[in-house]
Structure formats: C-alpha cells, structure tokens
XYZ file of C-alpha atoms in Angstrom:
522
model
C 70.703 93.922 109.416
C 67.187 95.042 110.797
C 66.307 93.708 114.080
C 63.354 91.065 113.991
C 61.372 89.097 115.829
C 61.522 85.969 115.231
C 62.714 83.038 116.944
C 66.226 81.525 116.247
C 66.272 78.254 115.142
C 70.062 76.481 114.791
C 71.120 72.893 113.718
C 74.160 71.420 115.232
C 74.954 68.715 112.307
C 71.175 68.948 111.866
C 70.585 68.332 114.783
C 68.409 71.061 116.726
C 69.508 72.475 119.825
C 66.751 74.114 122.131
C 67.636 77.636 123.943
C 66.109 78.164 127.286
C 63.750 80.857 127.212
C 65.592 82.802 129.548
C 68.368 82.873 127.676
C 66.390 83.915 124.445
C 67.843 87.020 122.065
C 64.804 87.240 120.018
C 61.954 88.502 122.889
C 64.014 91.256 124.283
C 64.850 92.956 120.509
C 63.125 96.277 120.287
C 60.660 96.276 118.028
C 61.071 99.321 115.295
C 60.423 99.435 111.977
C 63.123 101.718 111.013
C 66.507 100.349 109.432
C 69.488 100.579 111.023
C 71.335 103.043 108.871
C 68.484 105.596 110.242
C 69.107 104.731 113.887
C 71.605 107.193 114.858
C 73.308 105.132 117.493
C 73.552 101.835 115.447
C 75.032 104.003 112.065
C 77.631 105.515 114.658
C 78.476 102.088 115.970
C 78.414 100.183 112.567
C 80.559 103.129 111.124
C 82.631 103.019 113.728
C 83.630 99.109 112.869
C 85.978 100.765 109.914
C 88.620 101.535 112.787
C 89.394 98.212 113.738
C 88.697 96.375 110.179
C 91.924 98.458 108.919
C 93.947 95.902 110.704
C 92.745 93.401 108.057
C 93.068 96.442 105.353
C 97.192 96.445 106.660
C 97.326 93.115 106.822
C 96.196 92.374 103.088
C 98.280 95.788 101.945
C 101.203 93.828 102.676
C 100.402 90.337 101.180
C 99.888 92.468 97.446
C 102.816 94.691 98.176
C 105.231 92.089 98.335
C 103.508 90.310 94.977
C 104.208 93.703 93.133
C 107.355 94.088 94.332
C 108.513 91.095 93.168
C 106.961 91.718 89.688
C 109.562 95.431 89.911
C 112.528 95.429 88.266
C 113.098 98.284 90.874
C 112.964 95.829 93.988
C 114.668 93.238 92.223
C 117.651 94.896 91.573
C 118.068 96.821 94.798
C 117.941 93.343 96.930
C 119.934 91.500 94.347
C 116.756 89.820 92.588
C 116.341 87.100 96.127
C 115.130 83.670 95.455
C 114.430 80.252 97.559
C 115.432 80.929 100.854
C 116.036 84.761 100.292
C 113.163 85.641 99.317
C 110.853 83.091 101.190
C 112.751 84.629 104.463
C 111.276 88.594 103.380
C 107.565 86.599 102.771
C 108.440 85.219 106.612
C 109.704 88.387 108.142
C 106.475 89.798 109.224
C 105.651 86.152 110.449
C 109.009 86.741 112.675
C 107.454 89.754 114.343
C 104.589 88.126 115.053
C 106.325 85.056 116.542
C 107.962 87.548 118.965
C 104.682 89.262 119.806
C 102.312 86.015 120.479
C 103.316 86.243 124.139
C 102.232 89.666 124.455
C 99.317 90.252 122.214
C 96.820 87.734 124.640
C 97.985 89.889 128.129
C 97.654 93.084 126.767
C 94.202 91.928 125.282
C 93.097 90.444 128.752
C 94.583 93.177 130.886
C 94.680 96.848 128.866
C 91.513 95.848 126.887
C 91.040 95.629 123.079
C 91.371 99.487 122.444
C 95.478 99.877 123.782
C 96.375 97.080 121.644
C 94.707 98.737 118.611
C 97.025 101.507 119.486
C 100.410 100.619 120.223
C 100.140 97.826 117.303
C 99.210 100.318 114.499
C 102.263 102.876 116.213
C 104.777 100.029 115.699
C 103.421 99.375 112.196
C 103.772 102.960 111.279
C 107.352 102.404 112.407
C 107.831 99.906 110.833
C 106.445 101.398 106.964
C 108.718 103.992 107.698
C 112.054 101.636 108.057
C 110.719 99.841 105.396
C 110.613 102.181 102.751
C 113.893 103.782 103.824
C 115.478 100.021 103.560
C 118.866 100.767 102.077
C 119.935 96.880 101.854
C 118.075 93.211 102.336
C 119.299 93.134 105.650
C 117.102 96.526 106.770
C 114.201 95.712 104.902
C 114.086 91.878 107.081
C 114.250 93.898 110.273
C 111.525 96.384 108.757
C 109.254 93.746 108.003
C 109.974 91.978 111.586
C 108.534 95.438 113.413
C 105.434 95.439 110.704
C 104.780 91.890 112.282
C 105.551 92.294 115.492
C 102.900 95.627 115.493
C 100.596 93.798 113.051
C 99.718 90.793 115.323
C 98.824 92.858 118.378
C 96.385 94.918 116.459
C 95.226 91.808 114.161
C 94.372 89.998 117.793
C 92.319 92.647 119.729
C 90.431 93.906 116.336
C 88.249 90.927 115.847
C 87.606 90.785 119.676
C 86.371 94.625 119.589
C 84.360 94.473 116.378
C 82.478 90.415 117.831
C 82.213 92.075 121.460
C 80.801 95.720 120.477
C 78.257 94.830 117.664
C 74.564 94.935 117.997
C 73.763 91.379 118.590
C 72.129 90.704 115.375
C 74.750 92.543 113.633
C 77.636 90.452 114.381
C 77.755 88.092 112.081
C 77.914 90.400 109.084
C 79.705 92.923 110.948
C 83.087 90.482 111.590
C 82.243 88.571 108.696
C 82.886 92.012 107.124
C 86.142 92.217 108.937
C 88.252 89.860 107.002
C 87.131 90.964 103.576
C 88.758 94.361 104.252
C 92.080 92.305 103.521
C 91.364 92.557 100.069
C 90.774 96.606 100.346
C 94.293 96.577 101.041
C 95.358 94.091 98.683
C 93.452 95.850 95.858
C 95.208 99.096 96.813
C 98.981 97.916 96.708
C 98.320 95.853 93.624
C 97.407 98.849 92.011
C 99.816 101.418 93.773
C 102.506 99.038 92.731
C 101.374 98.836 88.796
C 101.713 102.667 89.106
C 105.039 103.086 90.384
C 106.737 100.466 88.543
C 106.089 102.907 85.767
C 108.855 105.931 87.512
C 111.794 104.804 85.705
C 113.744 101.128 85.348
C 116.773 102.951 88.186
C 114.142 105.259 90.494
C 113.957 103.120 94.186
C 111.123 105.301 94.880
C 109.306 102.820 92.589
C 109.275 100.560 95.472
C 109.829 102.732 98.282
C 106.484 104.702 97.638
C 104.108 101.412 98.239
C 106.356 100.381 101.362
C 106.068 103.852 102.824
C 102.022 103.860 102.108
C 101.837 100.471 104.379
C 101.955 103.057 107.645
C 98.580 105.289 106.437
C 96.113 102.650 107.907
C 97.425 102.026 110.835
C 98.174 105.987 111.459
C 94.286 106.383 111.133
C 93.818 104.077 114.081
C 96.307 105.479 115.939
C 94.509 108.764 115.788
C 90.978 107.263 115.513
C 90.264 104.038 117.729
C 89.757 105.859 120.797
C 86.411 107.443 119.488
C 85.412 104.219 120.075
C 84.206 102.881 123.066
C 85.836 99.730 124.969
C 84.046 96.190 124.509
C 81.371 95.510 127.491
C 82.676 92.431 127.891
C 86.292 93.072 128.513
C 84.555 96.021 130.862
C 82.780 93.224 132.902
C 85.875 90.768 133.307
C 87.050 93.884 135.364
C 84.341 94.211 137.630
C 83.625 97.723 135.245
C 79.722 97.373 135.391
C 78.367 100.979 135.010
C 80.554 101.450 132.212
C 79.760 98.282 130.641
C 75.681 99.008 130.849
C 76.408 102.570 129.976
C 78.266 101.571 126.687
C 75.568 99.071 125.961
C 72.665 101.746 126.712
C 74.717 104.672 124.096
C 74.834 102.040 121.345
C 72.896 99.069 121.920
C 69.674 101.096 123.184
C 69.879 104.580 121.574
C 70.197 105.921 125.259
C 67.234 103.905 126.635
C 68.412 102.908 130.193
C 64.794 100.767 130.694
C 65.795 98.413 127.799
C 64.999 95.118 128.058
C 67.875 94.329 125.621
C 70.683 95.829 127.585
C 69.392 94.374 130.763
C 69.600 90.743 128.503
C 73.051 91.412 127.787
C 74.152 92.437 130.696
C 72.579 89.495 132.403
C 74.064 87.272 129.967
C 77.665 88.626 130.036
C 77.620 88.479 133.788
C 76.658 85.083 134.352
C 79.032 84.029 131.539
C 82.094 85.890 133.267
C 81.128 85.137 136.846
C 81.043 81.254 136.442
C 84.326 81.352 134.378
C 85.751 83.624 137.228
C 85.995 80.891 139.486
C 87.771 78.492 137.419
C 91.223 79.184 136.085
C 91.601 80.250 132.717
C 95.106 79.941 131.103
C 95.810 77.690 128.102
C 95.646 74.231 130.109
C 91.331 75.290 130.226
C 91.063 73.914 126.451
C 92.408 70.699 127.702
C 89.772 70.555 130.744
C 86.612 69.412 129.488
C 85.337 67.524 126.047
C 83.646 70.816 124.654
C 87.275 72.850 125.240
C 88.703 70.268 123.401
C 86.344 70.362 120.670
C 87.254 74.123 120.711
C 90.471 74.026 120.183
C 90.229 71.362 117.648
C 88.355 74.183 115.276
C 90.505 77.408 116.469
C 93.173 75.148 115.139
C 91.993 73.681 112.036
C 90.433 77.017 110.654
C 93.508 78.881 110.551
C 95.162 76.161 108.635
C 92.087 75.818 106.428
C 92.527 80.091 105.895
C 96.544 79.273 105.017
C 96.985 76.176 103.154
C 94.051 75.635 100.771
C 96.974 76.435 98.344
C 96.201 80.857 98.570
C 99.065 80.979 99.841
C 100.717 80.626 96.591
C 98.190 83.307 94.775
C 99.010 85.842 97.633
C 103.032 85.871 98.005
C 103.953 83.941 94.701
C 101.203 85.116 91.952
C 104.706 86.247 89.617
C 105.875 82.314 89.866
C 102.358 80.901 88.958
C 102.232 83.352 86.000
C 105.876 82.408 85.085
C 104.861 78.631 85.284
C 102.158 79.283 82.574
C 103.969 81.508 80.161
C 103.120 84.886 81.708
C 106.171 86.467 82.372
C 105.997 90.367 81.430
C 105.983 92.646 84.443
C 103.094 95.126 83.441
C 101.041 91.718 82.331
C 101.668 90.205 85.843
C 100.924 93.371 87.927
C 97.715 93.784 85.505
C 96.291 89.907 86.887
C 97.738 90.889 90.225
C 95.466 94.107 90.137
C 92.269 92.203 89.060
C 92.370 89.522 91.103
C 92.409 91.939 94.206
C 89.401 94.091 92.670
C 87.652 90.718 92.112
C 88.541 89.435 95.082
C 87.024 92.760 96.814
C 83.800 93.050 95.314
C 83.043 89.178 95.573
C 83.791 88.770 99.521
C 81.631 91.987 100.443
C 78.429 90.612 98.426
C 79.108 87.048 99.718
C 79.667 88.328 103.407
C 76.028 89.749 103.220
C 74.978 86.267 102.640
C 76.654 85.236 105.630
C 73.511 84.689 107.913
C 71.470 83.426 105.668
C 73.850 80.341 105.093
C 75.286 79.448 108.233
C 78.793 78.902 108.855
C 79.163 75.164 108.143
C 77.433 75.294 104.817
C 79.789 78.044 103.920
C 82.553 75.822 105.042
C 81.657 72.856 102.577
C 80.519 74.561 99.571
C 83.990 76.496 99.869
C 86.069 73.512 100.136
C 84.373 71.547 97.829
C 84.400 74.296 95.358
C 88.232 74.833 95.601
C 88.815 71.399 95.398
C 87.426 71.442 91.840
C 89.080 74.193 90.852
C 92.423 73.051 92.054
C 92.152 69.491 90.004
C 91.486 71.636 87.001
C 94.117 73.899 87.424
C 96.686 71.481 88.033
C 95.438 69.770 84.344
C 95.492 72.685 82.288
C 98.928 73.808 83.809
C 100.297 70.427 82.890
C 98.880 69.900 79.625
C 100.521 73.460 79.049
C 103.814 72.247 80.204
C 103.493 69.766 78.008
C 102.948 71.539 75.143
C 106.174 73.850 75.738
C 103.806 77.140 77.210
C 102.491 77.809 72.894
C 99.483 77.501 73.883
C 98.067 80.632 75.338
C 94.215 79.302 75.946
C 95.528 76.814 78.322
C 97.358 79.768 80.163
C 94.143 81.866 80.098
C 92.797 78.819 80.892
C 94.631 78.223 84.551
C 94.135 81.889 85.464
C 90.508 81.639 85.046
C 90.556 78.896 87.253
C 92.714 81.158 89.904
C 89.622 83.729 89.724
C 87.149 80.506 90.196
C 89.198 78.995 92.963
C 89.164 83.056 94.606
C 85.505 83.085 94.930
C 85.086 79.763 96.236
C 87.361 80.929 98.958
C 85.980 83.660 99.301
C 82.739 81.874 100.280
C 83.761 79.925 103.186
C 87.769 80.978 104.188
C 87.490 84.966 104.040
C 84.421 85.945 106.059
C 83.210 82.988 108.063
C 86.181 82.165 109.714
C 86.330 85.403 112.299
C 82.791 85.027 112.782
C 82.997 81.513 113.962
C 86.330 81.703 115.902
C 84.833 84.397 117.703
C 81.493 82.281 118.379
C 82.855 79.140 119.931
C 85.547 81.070 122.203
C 83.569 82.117 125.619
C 84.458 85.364 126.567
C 86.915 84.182 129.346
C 89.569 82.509 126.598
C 88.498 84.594 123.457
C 91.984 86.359 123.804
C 94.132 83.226 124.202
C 92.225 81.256 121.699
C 93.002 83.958 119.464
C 96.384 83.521 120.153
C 96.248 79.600 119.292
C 94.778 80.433 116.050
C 97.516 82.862 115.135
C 100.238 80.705 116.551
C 98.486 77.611 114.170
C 98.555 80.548 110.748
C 102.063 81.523 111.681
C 103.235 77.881 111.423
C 101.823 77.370 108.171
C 102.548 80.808 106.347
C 105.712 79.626 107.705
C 105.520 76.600 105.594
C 103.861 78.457 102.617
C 106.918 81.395 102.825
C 109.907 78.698 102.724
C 108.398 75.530 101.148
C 106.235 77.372 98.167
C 109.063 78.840 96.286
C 111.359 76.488 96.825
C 108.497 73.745 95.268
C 107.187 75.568 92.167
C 111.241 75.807 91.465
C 112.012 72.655 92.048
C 108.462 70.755 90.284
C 106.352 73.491 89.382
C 102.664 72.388 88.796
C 103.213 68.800 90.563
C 103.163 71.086 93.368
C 99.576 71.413 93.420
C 98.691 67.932 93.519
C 99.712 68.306 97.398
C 97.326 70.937 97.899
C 94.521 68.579 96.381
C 94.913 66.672 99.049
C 94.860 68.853 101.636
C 91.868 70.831 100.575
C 89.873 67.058 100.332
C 90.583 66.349 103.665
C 89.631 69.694 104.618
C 86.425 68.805 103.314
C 85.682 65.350 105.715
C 86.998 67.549 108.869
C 84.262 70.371 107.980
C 81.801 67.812 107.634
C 82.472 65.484 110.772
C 83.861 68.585 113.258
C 81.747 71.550 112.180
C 78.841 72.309 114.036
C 76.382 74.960 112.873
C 76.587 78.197 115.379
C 74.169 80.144 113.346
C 71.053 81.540 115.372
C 73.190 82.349 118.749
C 74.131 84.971 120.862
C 78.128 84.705 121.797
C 77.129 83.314 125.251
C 74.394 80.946 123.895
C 76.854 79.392 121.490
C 78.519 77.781 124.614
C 75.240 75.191 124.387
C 76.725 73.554 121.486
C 79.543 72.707 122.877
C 78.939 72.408 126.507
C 75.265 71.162 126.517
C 72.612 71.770 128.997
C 75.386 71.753 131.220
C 76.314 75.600 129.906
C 73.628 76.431 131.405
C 72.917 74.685 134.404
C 76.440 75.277 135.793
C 75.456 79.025 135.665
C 72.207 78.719 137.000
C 73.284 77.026 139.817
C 76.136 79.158 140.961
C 74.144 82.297 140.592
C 71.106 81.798 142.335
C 69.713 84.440 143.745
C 71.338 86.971 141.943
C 69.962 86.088 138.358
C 66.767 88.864 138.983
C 68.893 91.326 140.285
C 71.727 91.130 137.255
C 69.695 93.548 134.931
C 70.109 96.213 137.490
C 74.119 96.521 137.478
C-alpha cells in the first residue's frame, strides 16, 4: 500500500476515461521511499481501521452463532427444536431491528457524523448480547435478536463511511475491501466457540448461552475505543468544519506537514464536491434526477442482492440442513465443517482482498459470478445423484461439500471485499449515507427472503432448490457485464466522471470560479 507515482489509468467497460490534470491524485503523492507500516501516522491510521471493521466482525459472529446453535442439542431443546416459520423468524429477527432502524441510521450518519453512530449502535448491541443470552423462552430471544439488529445496522451503516472517508487515498481500496472480510473473523470465532460449548453437558443452557453472551465483546470495544479515532473530513466539511477537516487530514494524511500538497488536493477536492452538491437538494428523490443517479442506484441495488442471494445465504443460516440433505447429520461432524469453512473462508478473503487493486472491481465481479455459477451446477448434480442413491454413498457427500468450499472462494473473490469498496466509490459524498441506506434496505429484503423461503424450500424439495439459485447467479453474470463499470484508478470525488461525464467536472468548475486557488488554504 506504498504511495507511488504513477499515473492512474481506468477503463470504464474498456473504455478509457481521461482525468483532468487538476483533478489528478498521482502528482500531489509525497514521494518517500519508506513503507507505510514505518510511517508513524499512516500505521496509527491503518491500525486504527480495526475499530470500525468490528461491525463486520459482529455482524458475521452472529450469522455462525445461529448455524451452531442450531447444530446444539442445548438450543434445540430449550426453544422446542423451531422449524419453517419458527425458526426462519429467529434467522429474521435481527433483520426486524434493522427494518426499525433504516430511518434513523442515514440522519444520524448525515447529522452526528460517522463516530456517534459507531457508538450508540455497538451500546444497543451489547444490550442486546446480554438479553440474548439470558433468553429464558423463544419469545425473549426474538426480541433479543430485534435490539442486536436494530444496534447492528446503525453501526454497520456509518463503519464503511468512516473507514472509505478516513483512509489514505491510495489505501482505500484495500483498506474497505478489508472491511467486509472481518465478517468471517467473527464467523470463524462462533463456529468454533459453539463446537466448544456444545461439549458442557446434553441439559447445561450455558452451552448456548455462553456464545450469545460473547456477541456483546466487539461491540463493547468500540464503545470504549472509536473515539480515539478522529471524525471523517468529509462529514467535517458538509458542516462548514474546515480547520478541523485540514487538521485531521494534516495528523494522518501528511504526518503533520501543514505545506502538503496532498492535503491541500483533498481539501480542494472535497470542497468543490460538497459545495456544488450544497446547492441542490439531496434526499432520496436525487437518485431519480439525472441518468448517472440512476445508474447509481441501479448498482447500490443490485450489489446487495448479488452479496445475499448467490445462494450463501443457505451456507450461512442453514449449513445443518445442507449437511442433513447429504447424509451429514451428527452434531460434532456438522459444527466441525461449520468451523472450517469459517477458517477457510478467513484466510482466503484477506489474501484475495490484497489483490483487490490489482484486479479492479468489475473483473472481480465476473470471475466471482462465473465461478459460483460452476460450482453451483455441480453441486446441485452430486447432491442429486446422492439422493438418488439413498445418501450410501459418502464420496458424493464429500463430494458437494467440496464444492461448498469451491463455491466460498469464488465468493469470496468478487461478493466479500469488492462490494464496500465500490458502493462507497460511486456514492458522492453528499448521498453516501442514504445510498447506504438503499443498499441495506435492498439486503434486508432478500435475507428476508433467504430467512423464510430457504428452510421452508430445502424441506419441502431439498436440492431442486438450488436449481433457482443457478439462475439467479447467471443473470447476475449479464448485469455485471452490461452495468458494471470499472472505478479502479480514482479518487472518491473523481469516480463521479464515470458516471456524470465531463459534466462532473465542469458543473464544479463553473460554480466555483474564483475560489478554486484559494480552496487549499481553508
């Protein structure tokens, strides 16, 4: 993540887009030899990214949680082992709280910044671990997971934003491609916690109680933690903040140099940006104004789908049914796969992530749905074939799990880094927080869909179930390849060129002349 010099080249379906000069990252990058890591202010900020990715560490906690649980013999019997509906309305709880908190989470993001949200979010899911894991019936441990999504969604909203809007310019990609992959530190740590406790006793509740009460540690280190960070620059500007914005910039950006070329850049940049979308209104009706909003909110929409119903769903809240649709039925066996997949699913999206750049986004995008495409076909085979032959044969089992592994690091590739990195590159600065919102509103729909129709499906047909998701994942594929454009190479403000043309630009020019030279100085 060394800063360089050269000059960004970007395709937009191969396509390449010029970058004014003015408006170019590369000149005004400091030119050091030294790595990052022995930079003092850019290992402080980089370090400090770990505060905000715990959002995505709670967030994939509680995915593998609720997998292990349902593998315990513990759980099962103190909620009265829930099926269909039942237990498809615990998988939906959190999505519940978050329903009641999409209102919210966009004004507190635009109006108390990114660091408040942080806060009260990871307070409400300590709360809420704390209900949860004192649950004494079903009914208790709904409303428990209803605060855990309520909390969750405010702090999953303004993380992102803080980590896109704080990094080092040439950082960000990696840096919130990072972000997401945390999810599977948390996933990896219930899967495991869970395989451990299942082991108290067939009648101890603390079995289940222990991993539900361990959901609140993450978010209590942010609650202590997130103000040692500073607030984004960005959300600093909106508010007519400018000292503080260049000050925050010069501490970590520019290692204290207040002469810095790249600071006064930024600053110019974010300025500019913010004034010209100042004096147009910004609510929800903005993605409907012009073609390139449109365009927009066409990806903020598809993306989250893509991220939900490319058929992980089922891995991540109904592992125990696959494994009981191929034969796999023992609880230590099923927590054992459930524990693997997370530390394979771990490892993989941190080494991919650092590919990230490299790649582009829209590569990413096909190779991933292509590649879980494949997988899928062959997975639905070898589960039927093993239906077929009445579950004796164990190689077609091993077989279908294999392909779950396969179908994990395709995924991996293009669903569980890129996404946050491009979301957070096409959204201008002035509807970042509300097209955030979209995109969460679009996921909670379809978890939605994956919590009540999945278990209900692999009931009712089992692996004719997948065929649908086949389908889906091919047309995935043609809306990549005919919607994506390629943001790689740009600054957050520059990316606005793709979708905007020259017109990004002039608009700004135009309504800041004469103040352009003097920007640098705020």
């Amino acid at each position: 993540m060394a800063p360089h010099d050269e000059k960004p080249t970007t395709e937009v379906h191969d396509r390449p887009v010029d970058i004014p000069s003015e408006w170019n990252l590369q000149r005004v990058l400091p030119n050091t030899e030294k790595p990052w890591y022995k930079q003092r202010h850019l290992l402080l900020l980089n370090l400090g990214m770990v505060i905000p990715y715990l959002s995505s560490t709670t967030n994939g906690y509680d995915g593998s949680m609720l997998n292990g649980l349902q593998s315990m013999s513990q759980w099962q019997t103190s909620f009265g082992n829930p099926t269909g509906t039942r237990l498809g309305s615990l998988s939906n709880g959190v999505i519940f709280g978050q329903i009641l908190a999409f209102p919210i989470a966009p004004w507190l993001c635009d109006h108390t910044g990114r660091r408040f949200p942080i806060f009260i979010g990871s307070a409400l899911l300590v709360i809420g671990a704390i209900l949860q894991c004192a649950a004494q019936n079903y009914a208790m441990f709904l409303v428990s997971r209803m605060v855990i999504g309520f909390g969750g969604l405010i702090a999953v909203e303004a993380s992102p934003m803080l980590v896109s809007e704080l990094a080092y310019p040439t950082h960000r990609p990696v840096l919130v491609g990072y972000y997401n992959n945390l999810w599977y530190l948390g996933s990896l740590l219930a899967a495991w916690i869970t395989y451990g406790t299942y082991f108290m006793g067939p009648n101890i509740s603390w079995a289940w109680r222990i991993p539900s009460l361990l959901q609140g540690f993450f978010p209590l280190l942010q609650v202590l933690f997130v103000y040692l960070l500073p607030e984004s620059p960005r959300y600093l500007v909106q508010k007519d903040r400018y000292d503080e914005a260049r000050k925050v910039l010069t501490k970590y950006h520019a290692g204290g140099d207040e002469n810095s070329p790249l600071v006064d850049f930024e600053m110019q940049q974010i300025i500019l940006t913010i004034q010209a979308s100042k004096e147009t209104k910004s609510g929800y009706r903005k993605f409907l104004s012009t073609r390139g909003n449109l365009h927009r909110l066409l990806i903020i929409i598809t993306v989250p789908c893509m991220m939900q119903l490319s058929g992980n769903g089922l891995i991540a809240y109904y592992l125990h049914l696959i494994l009981n649709s191929i034969g796999f039925t023992s609880d230590p066996q099923q927590l054992r796969i459930n524990g693997g997949l997370a530390v394979f699913n771990f490892g993989v999206s941190i080494i991919l992530s650092s590919f990230m750049e490299a790649a582009g986004r829209r590569r990413l995008f096909l190779i991933s749905t292509i590649g879980m495409l494949a997988c899928y076909v062959i997975w639905t085979i070898l589960s039927a074939i093993n239906q077929q032959r009445g579950f004796h044969d164990t190689g077609l089992g091993t077989g279908v799990i294999v392909m779950i592994f396969m179908y994990q690091l395709f995924y991996n590739a293009g669903l569980n880094g890129p996404p946050w990195v491009y979301i957070t590159e096409v959204l201008p600065t002035h509807l970042r927080a509300k097209g955030t919102n979209i995109m969460q509103i679009a996921s909670t729909c379809v978890i939605l869909f994956n919590g009540y129709a999945n278990p209900i499906a692999m009931d009712a047909i089992s692996w004719k179930y997948y065929i649908v998701y086949c389908c889906v994942i091919a047309a995935e594929f043609a809306l990549v390849y005919f919607c994506f454009p390629e943001t790689k190479g740009y600054s957050l403000e520059e990316v606005a060129l793709i979708f905007d043309g020259e017109k990004a630009f002039g608009e700004v020019s135009e309504k800041s002349s004469g103040e352009k030279q003097n920007l640098g100085e705020v």
